[in-house]
Short mmCIF file of C-alpha atoms in Angstrom, two decimals:
data_model
loop_
_atom_site.label_atom_id
_atom_site.label_comp_id
_atom_site.label_asym_id
_atom_site.label_seq_id
_atom_site.Cartn_x
_atom_site.Cartn_y
_atom_site.Cartn_z
CA MET A 6 124.90 124.49 91.36
CA LEU A 7 122.02 122.03 91.33
CA VAL A 8 120.02 121.41 94.49
CA GLY A 9 120.76 117.68 94.11
CA GLU A 10 124.48 118.40 94.47
CA ILE A 11 123.84 120.30 97.69
CA MET A 12 121.82 117.34 98.95
CA LYS A 13 124.73 114.99 98.14
CA ASN A 14 127.08 117.16 100.22
CA LYS A 15 124.58 117.72 103.02
CA GLY A 16 123.00 114.30 103.02
CA VAL A 17 119.46 113.35 102.23
CA GLY A 18 116.59 112.83 104.60
CA VAL A 19 114.26 114.86 106.76
CA ILE A 20 113.01 114.66 110.29
CA ALA A 21 109.29 114.02 110.34
CA VAL A 22 106.65 114.32 113.05
CA ALA A 23 103.10 113.05 113.29
CA PRO A 24 100.20 115.51 113.05
CA ASP A 25 98.93 114.52 116.51
CA GLN A 26 102.17 115.44 118.30
CA THR A 27 102.10 118.58 120.42
CA MET A 28 104.01 121.72 119.63
CA VAL A 29 106.08 121.39 122.81
CA GLU A 30 107.20 117.92 121.68
CA VAL A 31 108.31 119.37 118.35
CA LEU A 32 110.05 122.30 120.03
CA ARG A 33 112.04 119.82 122.13
CA LEU A 34 112.90 117.97 118.91
CA PHE A 35 114.09 121.27 117.42
CA ARG A 36 116.29 121.88 120.47
CA ASP A 37 117.67 118.35 120.69
CA ASN A 38 118.55 118.19 116.96
CA ASN A 39 119.55 121.84 116.50
CA ILE A 40 116.99 122.29 113.71
CA GLY A 41 114.12 124.63 113.00
CA PHE A 42 111.97 122.73 110.51
CA VAL A 43 110.22 119.36 110.30
CA VAL A 44 107.97 117.63 107.82
CA VAL A 45 104.56 116.55 109.07
CA SER A 46 103.56 113.11 107.80
CA GLN A 47 101.36 110.14 108.57
CA SER A 48 103.70 107.67 106.85
CA ASN A 49 107.13 107.60 105.22
CA ASP A 50 105.85 108.15 101.71
CA GLU A 51 103.46 111.08 102.12
CA TYR A 52 103.74 114.47 103.70
CA LEU A 53 100.89 116.63 104.96
CA GLY A 54 102.78 119.83 105.58
CA SER A 55 105.59 121.28 107.63
CA LEU A 56 106.23 123.03 110.90
CA SER A 57 108.93 125.65 111.40
CA GLU A 58 110.10 127.78 114.29
CA ARG A 59 108.22 130.68 112.69
CA ASP A 60 104.98 128.65 112.66
CA CYS A 61 105.47 127.94 116.37
CA CYS A 62 106.10 131.63 117.14
CA ASN A 63 102.99 132.63 115.20
CA ALA A 64 100.91 130.07 117.12
CA VAL A 65 102.14 131.41 120.47
CA ALA A 66 101.40 134.97 119.35
CA GLU A 67 97.86 133.97 118.35
CA TYR A 68 96.91 131.44 121.06
CA GLY A 69 99.17 132.33 123.96
CA ALA A 70 100.47 129.74 126.40
CA GLU A 71 97.92 127.14 125.32
CA ALA A 72 99.74 126.89 121.96
CA ALA A 73 102.37 124.64 123.55
CA MET A 74 99.85 121.81 123.92
CA MET A 75 98.19 122.29 120.53
CA ARG A 76 98.48 119.52 117.97
CA VAL A 77 100.91 120.01 115.10
CA ALA A 78 98.01 119.51 112.66
CA ASP A 79 96.38 122.65 114.05
CA VAL A 80 99.34 124.96 113.40
CA MET A 81 101.31 123.35 110.56
CA ASN A 82 101.88 124.94 107.17
CA ARG A 83 99.93 123.04 104.53
CA ASN A 84 101.34 125.08 101.63
CA VAL A 85 104.98 124.01 101.78
CA ALA A 86 107.55 125.61 99.47
CA THR A 87 109.17 122.91 97.32
CA CYS A 88 111.87 122.57 94.71
CA SER A 89 113.36 119.79 92.62
CA THR A 90 116.77 118.17 92.91
CA ARG A 91 117.28 119.44 89.34
CA ASP A 92 116.65 123.11 90.21
CA LEU A 93 119.54 125.54 90.28
CA LEU A 94 120.37 127.27 93.55
CA PRO A 95 119.20 130.73 92.30
CA VAL A 96 115.75 129.20 91.73
CA VAL A 97 115.64 128.10 95.38
CA MET A 98 116.87 131.52 96.49
CA GLY A 99 114.00 133.06 94.50
CA ILE A 100 111.50 130.71 96.15
CA MET A 101 112.84 131.63 99.60
CA THR A 102 112.63 135.34 98.79
CA GLN A 103 109.20 135.23 97.19
CA ARG A 104 107.65 132.95 99.84
CA ARG A 105 109.56 134.59 102.72
CA THR A 106 110.66 131.21 104.03
CA ARG A 107 113.97 129.87 105.31
CA HIS A 108 113.30 126.25 104.33
CA VAL A 109 112.40 124.62 101.01
CA LEU A 110 111.43 120.96 100.77
CA VAL A 111 113.46 119.14 98.11
CA MET A 112 111.53 116.70 95.94
CA ASP A 113 112.73 114.05 93.53
CA GLY A 114 109.64 113.27 91.52
CA GLY A 115 106.99 112.69 94.18
CA ASP A 116 109.46 111.76 96.90
CA VAL A 117 110.70 114.07 99.66
CA VAL A 118 114.50 113.78 99.73
CA GLY A 119 115.54 116.62 102.00
CA VAL A 120 115.38 120.26 102.98
CA VAL A 121 117.46 123.17 101.76
CA SER A 122 117.71 125.86 104.42
CA ILE A 123 118.88 129.44 104.21
CA GLY A 124 121.98 128.23 106.07
CA ASP A 125 122.75 125.81 103.24
CA VAL A 126 122.42 128.64 100.72
CA VAL A 127 124.71 130.92 102.73
CA LYS A 128 127.27 128.13 103.14
CA HIS A 129 127.32 127.43 99.40
CA ARG A 130 127.62 131.14 98.53
CA LEU A 131 130.41 131.63 101.08
CA ASP A 132 132.34 128.62 99.74
CA GLU A 133 131.86 129.95 96.21
CA ALA A 134 133.11 133.43 97.19
CA GLN A 135 136.17 131.96 98.91
CA ARG A 136 137.01 129.87 95.82
CA THR A 137 136.65 132.92 93.60
CA GLU A 138 138.85 134.97 95.91
CA GLN A 139 141.52 132.26 95.90
CA ASP A 140 141.35 131.95 92.10
CA LEU A 141 141.78 135.71 91.69
CA GLN A 142 144.67 135.77 94.15
CA ASP A 143 146.34 132.86 92.31
CA TYR A 144 145.82 134.64 88.99
CA ILE A 145 147.33 137.91 90.26
CA CYS A 146 150.30 136.10 91.82
CA GLY A 147 150.74 133.82 88.81
CA THR A 148 150.40 130.64 90.86
CA ARG A 149 148.50 127.51 89.75
CA TYR A 150 148.39 128.91 86.21
CA HIS A 151 150.75 127.76 83.48
#
């Protein structure tokens, strides 16, 4: 399956924050939107990096309680894992494995169109396994085949 097809099912778009926001503001955004990843940008058409739950945990481990009031720009990831809408899902799985990340930014040319998370990958693989199981069961029982 192409990443673009996953984005059609999931919906496009990302939640973005400004680099001068504090980590505690972003953590509240994570909680309120049930997410764990945001894009950091100055404007709608450019991104500077990303911030994930893991980045926040690493900042707290390094800076202690003062990390909560640090600016996003001081703890964000500037080397964001990306893929194309035309990439196949196994390519994204390889990126996640190699980069040890749970989120990959989806690009269409130079435009950010969304995020594929490990949850999206698991959902797709589970749906695929269930379809395969149903197809095998139908084949064995002789149903839906003529």
